[in-house]
Tab-separated table of C-alpha atoms in Angstrom:
chain	number	residue	atom	x	y	z
A	14	UNK	CA	-82.758	-35.857	109.971
A	15	UNK	CA	-81.731	-34.943	113.475
A	16	UNK	CA	-80.771	-37.833	115.711
A	17	UNK	CA	-80.505	-40.415	112.917
A	18	UNK	CA	-77.181	-42.178	112.974
A	19	UNK	CA	-75.916	-43.532	109.678
A	20	UNK	CA	-75.513	-47.291	109.736
A	21	UNK	CA	-72.422	-48.827	108.201
A	22	UNK	CA	-72.789	-52.354	106.916
A	23	UNK	CA	-69.815	-52.952	104.579
A	24	UNK	CA	-71.364	-55.813	102.532
A	25	UNK	CA	-74.575	-53.853	101.984
A	26	UNK	CA	-72.657	-50.699	101.106
A	27	UNK	CA	-70.451	-52.610	98.662
A	28	UNK	CA	-73.517	-54.157	97.034
A	29	UNK	CA	-75.225	-50.759	96.665
A	30	UNK	CA	-72.081	-49.265	95.094
A	31	UNK	CA	-71.942	-52.313	92.796
A	32	UNK	CA	-75.572	-51.775	91.714
A	33	UNK	CA	-74.979	-48.086	91.073
A	34	UNK	CA	-71.900	-48.717	88.958
A	35	UNK	CA	-73.427	-51.735	87.166
A	36	UNK	CA	-76.485	-49.722	86.175
A	37	UNK	CA	-74.279	-46.947	84.794
A	38	UNK	CA	-72.014	-49.408	82.974
A	39	UNK	CA	-74.983	-51.138	81.332
A	40	UNK	CA	-76.606	-47.867	80.304
A	41	UNK	CA	-73.529	-45.947	79.147
A	42	UNK	CA	-71.908	-49.015	77.620
A	43	UNK	CA	-75.102	-49.689	75.689
A	44	UNK	CA	-75.206	-46.121	74.388
A	45	UNK	CA	-71.574	-46.283	73.294
A	46	UNK	CA	-72.012	-49.678	71.615
A	47	UNK	CA	-75.182	-48.515	69.882
A	48	UNK	CA	-73.744	-45.236	68.587
A	49	UNK	CA	-70.291	-46.386	67.555
A	50	UNK	CA	-70.766	-50.043	66.604
A	51	UNK	CA	-74.329	-51.214	65.960
A	52	UNK	CA	-75.880	-48.293	64.059
A	53	UNK	CA	-72.943	-47.621	61.710
A	54	UNK	CA	-72.461	-51.333	61.051
A	55	UNK	CA	-76.155	-51.876	60.286
A	56	UNK	CA	-76.106	-49.149	57.649
A	57	UNK	CA	-72.862	-50.495	56.159
A	58	UNK	CA	-73.722	-54.191	55.816
A	59	UNK	CA	-77.492	-54.449	55.366
A	60	UNK	CA	-78.714	-54.285	51.769
A	61	UNK	CA	-80.867	-51.177	52.203
A	62	UNK	CA	-81.488	-48.298	54.581
A	63	UNK	CA	-85.025	-49.490	55.348
A	64	UNK	CA	-83.764	-52.748	56.878
A	65	UNK	CA	-80.955	-50.958	58.686
A	66	UNK	CA	-83.392	-48.383	60.063
A	67	UNK	CA	-85.721	-51.122	61.292
A	68	UNK	CA	-82.853	-52.911	63.037
A	69	UNK	CA	-81.510	-49.714	64.593
A	70	UNK	CA	-84.980	-48.575	65.691
A	71	UNK	CA	-85.844	-51.867	67.373
A	72	UNK	CA	-82.440	-52.065	69.013
A	73	UNK	CA	-82.765	-48.510	70.310
A	74	UNK	CA	-86.126	-49.396	71.838
A	75	UNK	CA	-84.545	-52.298	73.715
A	76	UNK	CA	-81.645	-50.082	74.802
A	77	UNK	CA	-84.149	-47.586	76.177
A	78	UNK	CA	-85.762	-50.264	78.342
A	79	UNK	CA	-82.315	-51.218	79.660
A	80	UNK	CA	-81.785	-47.509	80.385
A	81	UNK	CA	-85.099	-47.137	82.203
A	82	UNK	CA	-84.425	-50.141	84.430
A	83	UNK	CA	-80.831	-49.008	84.979
A	84	UNK	CA	-81.975	-45.523	85.948
A	85	UNK	CA	-84.462	-46.864	88.469
A	86	UNK	CA	-81.876	-49.251	89.940
A	87	UNK	CA	-79.320	-46.440	90.158
A	88	UNK	CA	-81.703	-44.031	91.866
A	89	UNK	CA	-82.965	-46.609	94.368
A	90	UNK	CA	-79.414	-47.719	95.193
A	91	UNK	CA	-78.097	-44.161	95.395
A	92	UNK	CA	-80.865	-42.977	97.686
A	93	UNK	CA	-80.488	-45.992	99.975
A	94	UNK	CA	-76.687	-45.663	99.972
A	95	UNK	CA	-76.895	-41.999	101.001
A	96	UNK	CA	-79.512	-42.804	103.623
A	97	UNK	CA	-77.362	-45.510	105.163
A	98	UNK	CA	-74.069	-43.602	105.032
A	99	UNK	CA	-75.197	-40.066	105.806
A	100	UNK	CA	-78.578	-40.425	107.455
A	101	UNK	CA	-80.482	-38.723	104.635
A	102	UNK	CA	-81.309	-39.816	101.082
A	103	UNK	CA	-79.933	-36.732	99.255
A	104	UNK	CA	-82.546	-36.930	96.522
A	105	UNK	CA	-81.147	-33.821	94.839
A	106	UNK	CA	-77.524	-34.935	94.789
A	107	UNK	CA	-75.988	-34.027	91.435
A	108	UNK	CA	-75.584	-37.682	90.419
A	109	UNK	CA	-79.306	-38.294	91.013
A	110	UNK	CA	-80.314	-35.152	89.139
A	111	UNK	CA	-78.151	-36.243	86.176
A	112	UNK	CA	-79.788	-39.679	86.173
A	113	UNK	CA	-83.250	-38.072	86.256
A	114	UNK	CA	-82.299	-35.876	83.294
A	115	UNK	CA	-81.021	-38.943	81.444
A	116	UNK	CA	-84.249	-40.793	82.222
A	117	UNK	CA	-86.266	-37.824	80.978
A	118	UNK	CA	-84.352	-37.781	77.702
A	119	UNK	CA	-84.720	-41.543	77.332
A	120	UNK	CA	-88.468	-41.397	77.977
A	121	UNK	CA	-88.829	-38.528	75.494
A	122	UNK	CA	-87.056	-40.557	72.844
A	123	UNK	CA	-88.817	-43.853	73.600
A	124	UNK	CA	-92.376	-42.604	73.876
A	125	UNK	CA	-92.440	-39.537	71.633
A	126	UNK	CA	-89.652	-39.525	69.032
A	127	UNK	CA	-89.366	-43.203	68.137
A	128	UNK	CA	-93.128	-43.785	67.650
A	129	UNK	CA	-93.273	-40.805	65.279
A	130	UNK	CA	-90.194	-42.003	63.414
A	131	UNK	CA	-91.677	-45.521	63.172
A	132	UNK	CA	-94.889	-44.129	61.721
A	133	UNK	CA	-92.977	-42.112	59.144
A	134	UNK	CA	-90.710	-45.069	58.314
A	135	UNK	CA	-93.769	-47.293	57.784
A	136	UNK	CA	-95.297	-44.750	55.399
A	137	UNK	CA	-92.197	-44.767	53.203
A	138	UNK	CA	-91.119	-48.017	51.599
A	139	UNK	CA	-87.487	-47.000	51.143
A	140	UNK	CA	-85.874	-43.687	52.007
A	141	UNK	CA	-83.418	-44.133	49.142
A	142	UNK	CA	-86.299	-43.639	46.672
A	143	UNK	CA	-87.880	-40.622	48.394
A	144	UNK	CA	-86.852	-37.100	47.394
A	145	UNK	CA	-85.002	-35.141	50.074
A	146	UNK	CA	-87.695	-32.439	50.031
A	147	UNK	CA	-90.579	-34.859	50.604
A	148	UNK	CA	-92.554	-33.671	53.684
A	149	UNK	CA	-92.365	-37.115	55.322
A	150	UNK	CA	-88.634	-37.316	54.650
A	151	UNK	CA	-88.023	-33.802	56.000
A	152	UNK	CA	-90.006	-34.606	59.134
A	153	UNK	CA	-88.197	-37.932	59.619
A	154	UNK	CA	-84.777	-36.338	59.116
A	155	UNK	CA	-85.598	-33.627	61.671
A	156	UNK	CA	-86.755	-36.213	64.218
A	157	UNK	CA	-83.655	-38.302	63.542
A	158	UNK	CA	-81.411	-35.293	64.127
A	159	UNK	CA	-83.152	-34.564	67.432
A	160	UNK	CA	-83.043	-38.222	68.412
A	161	UNK	CA	-79.291	-38.260	67.833
A	162	UNK	CA	-78.883	-35.118	69.951
A	163	UNK	CA	-80.992	-36.589	72.748
A	164	UNK	CA	-78.957	-39.815	72.825
A	165	UNK	CA	-75.720	-37.812	72.721
A	166	UNK	CA	-76.876	-35.631	75.611
A	167	UNK	CA	-77.814	-38.721	77.633
A	168	UNK	CA	-74.356	-40.159	76.960
A	169	UNK	CA	-72.584	-36.975	78.064
A	170	UNK	CA	-74.709	-36.693	81.201
A	171	UNK	CA	-74.007	-40.353	81.899
A	172	UNK	CA	-70.265	-39.894	81.612
A	173	UNK	CA	-70.448	-37.053	84.118
A	174	UNK	CA	-72.603	-39.230	86.406
A	175	UNK	CA	-70.044	-42.048	86.201
A	176	UNK	CA	-67.248	-39.654	87.124
A	177	UNK	CA	-69.155	-38.115	90.026
A	178	UNK	CA	-70.269	-41.490	91.322
A	179	UNK	CA	-66.816	-43.051	91.137
A	180	UNK	CA	-65.095	-40.024	92.662
A	181	UNK	CA	-67.685	-39.914	95.445
A	182	UNK	CA	-66.849	-43.490	96.383
A	183	UNK	CA	-63.128	-42.776	96.504
A	184	UNK	CA	-63.668	-40.134	99.204
A	185	UNK	CA	-65.233	-42.623	101.629
């Protein structure tokens, strides 16, 4: 906006940068922990795949809510930070676009994929006893494959967002 002078308040700016980085750390750290620690461990130590799937599914739902809150906090902090430092919010800055894409993927998984997977899981007592060509099993496996891709894409986008955010701060 013409005539708007950016205001520089170091404690406020530091706090906004903190919120942006904290939200990314919580979200990306959660994705990494989930994918590389929780899910594999659940399937290794629990007595059957049904219990492991229930644990992983419920945990993923909670991780998605952390992601949704983190995304909102990041976007609000990023927009305010840009507004205060540059005089305009820069809604379409690459870091904000990446976060919106990540939120879209998270919402797709939380409200479309997981409910369908839960319904299929509830209809099958134990996947170990169901033939691989069973229609419910085929549908579940396809949704699981897409769910894994969606979470992986969110993680990759998040890593890029972390890099862009951190490098943007170093130039100030």
